[in-house]
Amino acid sequence: MIPLMKNAFIYEQETKKALANFILSSNRLSMDINCFDFEVQFSMKQGRKEGILFNSGGSANLAMIQSLKNIGKLKNGDKVGFSALTWATNTMPIIQMGLIPVPIDCEVETLNIMSSNLEDRIKEENLSALFLTNALGFVGDIEKIIETCKNHNILLFEDNCESLGTITQTGIKTGNFGIAASFSFFVAHHISTIEGGMICTDDEELAEMLRIVRANGWDRNLTAIQQSKWRKTYNITNEFDAKYIFYDLGFNFRPTEITGFLGLFQLQFLEETINKRETNYLIIEPFIKNNIDLIFLRHNHIKILSTFAIPIVCKTPELRTKYLNQFSGAGIEIRPLISGNIQRQPFYSKYIKKKYPLPNTDFLHDNSFYCGNYPELSNSDIEVIKSCIIN
Ligand SMILES: Cc1ncc(COP(=O)(O)O)c(C=O)c1O
């Protein structure tokens, strides 16, 4: 059996031992210094000014959109473009927050929105924002996408939950393209805190609001200067009242100290895991390239390909059935290509009546699947995967 992920953590034993010691020796397990340290370390590594830790990538997405609304960058009824090939809790927050989702087709060979897909959509729709997913470690022609967003006054923000560590040939890290980006630390992502998520941004106003939104709408996790600004605005003159003053719409999406501790511990293995995932993929890739049943995924515009999984894109649904059987028969755990064409998901049809033609995402929905890629894949696991790719 080759599961989607073998362990909960990179360096499983070391991490579990360190976690056990941490829990035994800690007086406080609710959000505190380890969470804040992890935010600082992670955002420094990412090259962003601010990091705000959440209890999942999905809640980070919801908080990001709530915060953008709270600070007036988005408003009810705005049209938000998003990658049609994405994860459910990327798109759900757009609907939950009273915005209008506008799916954008992706390119089969890169699995991602390209500037031409975006250009096609904005001919017919007036987008206020683009919530871009960097799918499965891959990325589109982001330099052109950034330019198009600038030219059309479209607010760009990213869901980088699947692509931590990917860098374009022009040297830009995924997660650093727009006003903010989300990351996930769920098991099987590049680093794991069991459950967990982060938002990175250079925008101080947004970071401040994200901290308010993360914790009930109150000001407790703001700096003293920020607190006094809010308190002055609302005429809160004493600490007793300030404890239970709620300034704007929020949630309780706080992480625990376990999340913070695990994040700090796992961060030391990030480069290694990115390299190993890329190496695994590049060993398997020639077998995909040489197989006429399969489509080769182009990444010559990407310098570091921090893959999330090993996507297999077949030329027809019949061929997909053939390869699904080969993989399953060899005991390899497989999954559909994330949510496929999200318009075909029940939740989407329930709430959104307008449907757009998405031929490429439909093609991926019907013809592809993925298996896991992680540092613990052994040479013999890789041999088994290779043997299933041969036609
Ligand atoms: C693109 C994308 N966005 C958001 C999420 C949600 O992350 P989480 O599972 O941490 O809530 C995922 C999860 O895999 C994802 O793939």
XYZ file of C-alpha atoms and ligand atoms in Angstrom:
407
model
C 0.000 0.000 0.000
C 1.280 3.472 -0.905
C -1.000 5.848 1.025
C -1.608 9.508 0.141
C 0.624 10.336 3.124
C 2.524 7.951 5.378
C 2.908 10.095 8.481
C 1.313 13.012 10.249
C 4.653 14.883 10.214
C 7.943 15.118 8.377
C 10.408 13.479 10.805
C 7.483 11.831 12.568
C 9.263 10.325 15.573
C 11.340 13.406 16.382
C 8.290 15.646 16.050
C 6.050 13.454 18.230
C 8.702 13.201 20.946
C 9.270 16.955 20.934
C 5.494 17.520 21.019
C 5.046 15.181 23.985
C 7.803 16.998 25.911
C 6.323 20.347 24.981
C 2.867 19.415 26.259
C 4.238 17.955 29.505
C 6.294 21.054 30.232
C 3.813 23.757 29.152
C 1.600 25.720 31.485
C -0.369 27.300 28.692
C -1.727 25.607 25.574
C -4.074 28.272 24.210
C -2.683 30.758 21.620
C 0.485 32.366 22.940
C 4.204 32.836 22.332
C 4.768 29.732 20.146
C 2.021 30.862 17.772
C 3.517 34.364 17.577
C 7.056 33.003 17.063
C 5.831 30.741 14.286
C 4.081 33.698 12.623
C 7.342 35.676 12.683
C 9.535 32.792 11.474
C 7.138 31.690 8.749
C 6.504 35.170 7.347
C 10.272 35.863 7.343
C 10.905 32.676 5.372
C 8.104 33.567 2.978
C 9.448 37.109 2.600
C 6.341 38.892 3.864
C 6.007 41.444 6.665
C 3.150 39.788 8.514
C 1.944 36.262 9.276
C -1.339 35.491 11.024
C -1.791 31.897 12.186
C -5.185 30.155 11.948
C -6.627 26.812 12.924
C -6.913 25.714 9.252
C -6.321 26.849 5.688
C -10.085 26.916 5.106
C -10.702 29.224 8.062
C -7.797 31.398 6.877
C -9.609 31.791 3.532
C -12.865 32.748 5.237
C -11.088 35.209 7.539
C -9.209 36.732 4.593
C -12.425 37.571 2.748
C -14.192 38.760 5.918
C -11.201 41.022 6.654
C -11.082 42.421 3.112
C -14.783 43.277 3.550
C -14.277 44.779 6.997
C -11.613 47.161 5.696
C -13.732 48.083 2.663
C -11.641 46.473 -0.094
C -14.581 44.214 -1.004
C -18.306 44.798 -0.619
C -21.485 42.718 -0.875
C -22.293 41.773 -4.454
C -18.757 42.255 -5.805
C -17.766 39.758 -8.469
C -14.775 37.666 -7.424
C -12.975 35.593 -10.029
C -11.503 32.329 -8.793
C -9.694 29.279 -10.189
C -12.285 26.753 -11.342
C -9.850 23.982 -10.356
C -9.549 24.515 -6.618
C -10.643 23.299 -3.215
C -14.184 23.662 -1.834
C -13.217 25.952 1.050
C -11.583 28.314 -1.405
C -14.891 28.992 -3.153
C -17.339 28.579 -0.265
C -16.134 31.734 1.539
C -16.847 33.806 -1.589
C -20.475 32.633 -1.419
C -20.688 32.775 2.387
C -19.452 36.371 2.381
C -22.183 37.585 -0.009
C -19.894 37.969 -3.031
C -20.541 36.618 -6.511
C -18.188 33.819 -7.563
C -16.999 33.891 -11.186
C -15.050 30.755 -12.126
C -12.094 31.105 -14.477
C -10.947 28.219 -16.634
C -7.422 26.853 -16.257
C -4.925 25.512 -18.771
C -4.663 21.723 -18.899
C -0.848 21.655 -19.270
C -0.192 23.889 -16.239
C -3.311 23.038 -14.156
C -3.665 26.756 -13.439
C -5.337 29.955 -14.596
C -3.288 31.619 -17.329
C -3.528 35.312 -18.222
C -5.411 34.361 -21.430
C -8.111 32.625 -19.325
C -8.422 35.728 -17.156
C -8.514 38.032 -20.203
C -11.317 35.938 -21.715
C -13.415 36.192 -18.554
C -12.992 39.928 -18.040
C -14.309 40.557 -21.560
C -17.730 39.563 -20.203
C -17.505 40.163 -16.432
C -16.442 43.150 -14.391
C -14.324 41.558 -11.656
C -13.531 43.393 -8.409
C -11.091 40.727 -7.266
C -9.279 37.543 -8.250
C -8.833 34.792 -5.647
C -6.132 32.791 -7.376
C -5.333 29.199 -6.396
C -1.845 27.916 -7.174
C -2.954 24.340 -7.788
C -0.898 21.300 -6.768
C 2.443 23.132 -6.590
C 2.111 24.484 -10.123
C 1.453 28.107 -11.102
C 0.268 30.017 -14.189
C 1.942 32.904 -16.074
C 1.687 34.974 -12.944
C 3.667 38.002 -14.147
C 1.057 38.602 -16.863
C -1.810 37.879 -14.465
C -0.464 40.519 -12.059
C -0.258 43.009 -14.945
C -3.815 42.271 -16.096
C -5.103 42.707 -12.525
C -3.287 46.043 -12.245
C -4.595 47.281 -15.601
C -8.189 46.396 -14.696
C -8.061 47.432 -11.036
C -8.671 43.865 -9.852
C -7.665 43.102 -6.264
C -5.454 39.987 -6.337
C -5.187 37.546 -3.439
C -3.972 33.969 -3.390
C -4.776 30.552 -2.031
C -1.313 29.021 -1.750
C -2.404 26.083 0.408
C -1.009 23.568 -2.105
C 2.103 25.367 -3.310
C 4.293 26.470 -0.414
C 7.844 26.783 -1.779
C 7.166 27.098 -5.506
C 9.228 29.848 -7.181
C 8.831 31.144 -10.740
C 11.746 31.523 -13.168
C 11.513 35.268 -12.526
C 12.158 34.600 -8.851
C 8.713 35.281 -7.341
C 7.486 32.917 -4.625
C 3.914 31.719 -4.862
C 2.054 33.386 -2.016
C 3.710 36.747 -2.671
C 1.782 37.878 -5.752
C -1.153 39.789 -4.314
C -2.318 41.638 -1.222
C -2.355 38.402 0.834
C -2.154 34.630 0.559
C -3.349 31.645 2.566
C -1.357 28.511 3.459
C -2.453 25.178 4.931
C -0.544 23.003 7.379
C -2.958 20.077 7.333
C -1.353 16.627 7.287
C 0.054 15.871 3.795
C 0.773 19.541 3.076
C 4.406 20.695 2.869
C 4.654 21.084 6.634
C 2.108 19.773 9.099
C 0.692 21.139 12.340
C -2.035 18.430 12.140
C -4.569 21.194 11.389
C -3.464 24.776 10.763
C -3.275 27.662 8.327
C -1.572 31.023 7.850
C -2.149 34.261 6.006
C 0.854 36.289 4.915
C 0.625 39.897 3.814
C 2.645 43.121 3.603
C -0.494 45.191 4.225
C -0.497 46.390 7.864
C -4.160 47.390 7.873
C -5.218 43.974 6.606
C -2.944 42.167 9.093
C -4.470 44.138 11.947
C -7.996 43.289 10.782
C -7.083 39.608 10.335
C -6.059 39.522 14.019
C -9.396 41.082 14.975
C -11.359 38.692 12.739
C -9.439 35.639 14.003
C -10.449 36.235 17.612
C -14.098 37.222 18.069
C -13.725 40.739 16.709
C -11.818 41.987 19.777
C -8.502 43.816 20.040
C -6.549 41.593 22.429
C -3.952 40.423 19.915
C -3.151 43.877 18.572
C -0.194 46.034 19.545
C -0.713 48.667 22.270
C -0.712 51.414 19.638
C -3.339 49.627 17.567
C -5.477 48.960 20.656
C -5.412 52.562 21.736
C -6.477 53.652 18.228
C -9.553 51.368 18.324
C -10.377 52.284 21.911
C -10.124 55.987 21.197
C -12.387 55.680 18.148
C -15.083 53.938 20.235
C -14.463 55.887 23.421
C -13.414 52.877 25.489
C -11.648 54.410 28.434
C -10.844 51.495 30.744
C -9.289 48.032 30.532
C -12.325 46.359 32.167
C -14.700 47.391 29.345
C -12.041 46.802 26.683
C -11.913 43.080 27.495
C -15.351 42.461 25.995
C -15.588 45.061 23.251
C -16.082 43.552 19.781
C -15.165 45.958 16.980
C -16.082 44.139 13.784
C -17.431 40.858 12.412
C -15.182 37.922 13.243
C -14.946 34.279 14.229
C -13.034 32.142 16.650
C -10.392 30.696 14.332
C -7.525 30.752 16.831
C -4.841 28.100 16.715
C -3.482 26.494 19.888
C 0.075 26.496 21.210
C 0.310 22.950 19.836
C -0.164 24.422 16.344
C 2.499 27.063 17.016
C 4.980 24.588 18.490
C 4.518 22.112 15.642
C 4.836 24.860 13.042
C 8.142 26.050 14.500
C 9.437 22.480 14.754
C 8.375 21.480 11.238
C 9.695 24.685 9.689
C 13.265 23.420 10.096
C 12.465 20.652 7.575
C 10.720 22.835 4.982
C 13.579 23.154 2.451
C 14.297 19.437 2.692
C 10.693 18.471 2.063
C 10.372 20.853 -0.900
C 13.554 19.415 -2.463
C 12.511 15.836 -1.874
C 9.049 16.365 -3.346
C 10.562 18.023 -6.415
C 13.153 15.251 -6.799
C 10.479 12.538 -6.553
C 8.383 14.292 -9.172
C 11.311 14.733 -11.564
C 12.217 11.030 -11.272
C 8.659 10.017 -12.180
C 8.040 12.735 -14.790
C 9.960 11.137 -17.756
C 7.622 8.142 -17.525
C 4.656 10.497 -17.913
C 6.385 12.336 -20.772
C 7.119 9.128 -22.674
C 3.593 7.748 -22.339
C 1.344 8.685 -25.288
C -1.780 8.080 -23.159
C -0.855 10.929 -20.818
C -0.477 14.705 -20.989
C 2.852 16.211 -19.983
C 2.526 19.055 -17.479
C 4.620 22.033 -18.497
C 6.700 23.823 -15.866
C 9.550 25.504 -17.755
C 8.344 28.835 -16.308
C 8.877 27.465 -12.775
C 12.306 27.420 -11.080
C 11.322 25.405 -7.992
C 8.367 23.066 -8.393
C 7.168 22.388 -4.868
C 4.702 19.693 -5.845
C 1.823 18.771 -3.613
C 1.116 15.411 -5.269
C 1.726 13.539 -8.509
C -1.024 14.518 -10.955
C -1.788 12.102 -13.784
C -3.705 13.635 -16.694
C -4.963 11.083 -19.237
C -6.078 11.891 -22.766
C -9.543 10.326 -22.432
C -11.890 9.182 -19.635
C -11.412 5.564 -20.819
C -7.663 5.895 -20.365
C -8.254 7.363 -16.908
C -10.231 4.245 -15.989
C -7.313 2.128 -17.222
C -4.750 4.024 -15.093
C -7.042 4.278 -12.073
C -7.254 0.485 -12.163
C -3.487 0.139 -12.537
C -2.805 2.426 -9.582
C -5.514 0.922 -7.364
C -4.436 -2.585 -8.351
C -0.888 -1.808 -7.198
C -2.198 -0.540 -3.849
C -1.566 3.158 -4.526
C -4.069 5.481 -2.870
C -5.496 7.970 -5.374
C -7.796 11.005 -5.411
C -9.676 13.105 -7.985
C -7.843 16.248 -9.123
C -8.929 18.366 -6.133
C -12.555 19.484 -6.538
C -12.500 19.143 -10.336
C -14.747 21.676 -12.047
C -16.152 23.278 -8.908
C -19.378 24.187 -10.753
C -20.172 20.458 -10.818
C -20.102 20.214 -7.011
C -23.509 19.968 -5.254
C -22.887 22.925 -2.916
C -22.084 25.179 -5.876
C -25.200 24.255 -7.867
C -27.356 24.737 -4.778
C -26.358 28.388 -4.363
C -25.134 29.591 -7.752
C -27.365 29.356 -10.791
C -25.122 31.017 -13.382
C -22.768 28.520 -15.010
C -19.856 29.303 -17.314
C -18.285 27.082 -19.970
C -15.028 25.691 -18.521
C -13.803 23.227 -21.154
C -10.275 22.752 -19.782
C -11.344 22.293 -16.178
C -14.024 19.857 -17.385
C -11.311 17.960 -19.237
C -9.232 17.713 -16.048
C -12.331 16.743 -14.045
C -13.001 13.790 -16.354
C -9.463 12.679 -17.219
C -7.212 13.059 -14.230
C -6.342 11.959 -10.716
C -3.389 12.154 -8.342
C -1.381 10.060 -5.932
C 0.697 11.257 -2.989
C 4.192 12.743 -3.140
C 6.118 13.187 0.100
C 9.646 12.766 1.490
C 8.914 9.309 2.900
C 8.230 7.778 -0.542
C 10.854 5.029 -0.766
C 12.758 4.013 -3.890
C 10.577 0.936 -4.131
C 7.406 3.076 -3.799
C 8.678 5.189 -6.689
C 9.371 2.046 -8.730
C 5.767 0.901 -8.134
C 4.400 4.288 -9.241
C 6.628 4.241 -12.350
C 5.464 0.720 -13.213
C 1.834 1.898 -13.161
C 2.564 4.762 -15.567
C 3.957 2.540 -18.322
C 1.285 2.011 -21.021
C -6.284 24.930 -2.487
C -6.711 24.659 -1.089
N -7.292 25.650 -0.387
C -7.694 25.483 0.879
C -7.534 24.260 1.524
C -8.008 24.118 2.919
O -6.996 23.847 3.837
P -7.342 23.126 5.220
O -7.519 21.683 4.930
O -6.149 23.414 6.073
O -8.582 23.749 5.750
C -6.952 23.188 0.825
C -6.796 21.887 1.484
O -6.154 20.981 1.052
C -6.540 23.382 -0.504
O -6.009 22.388 -1.222
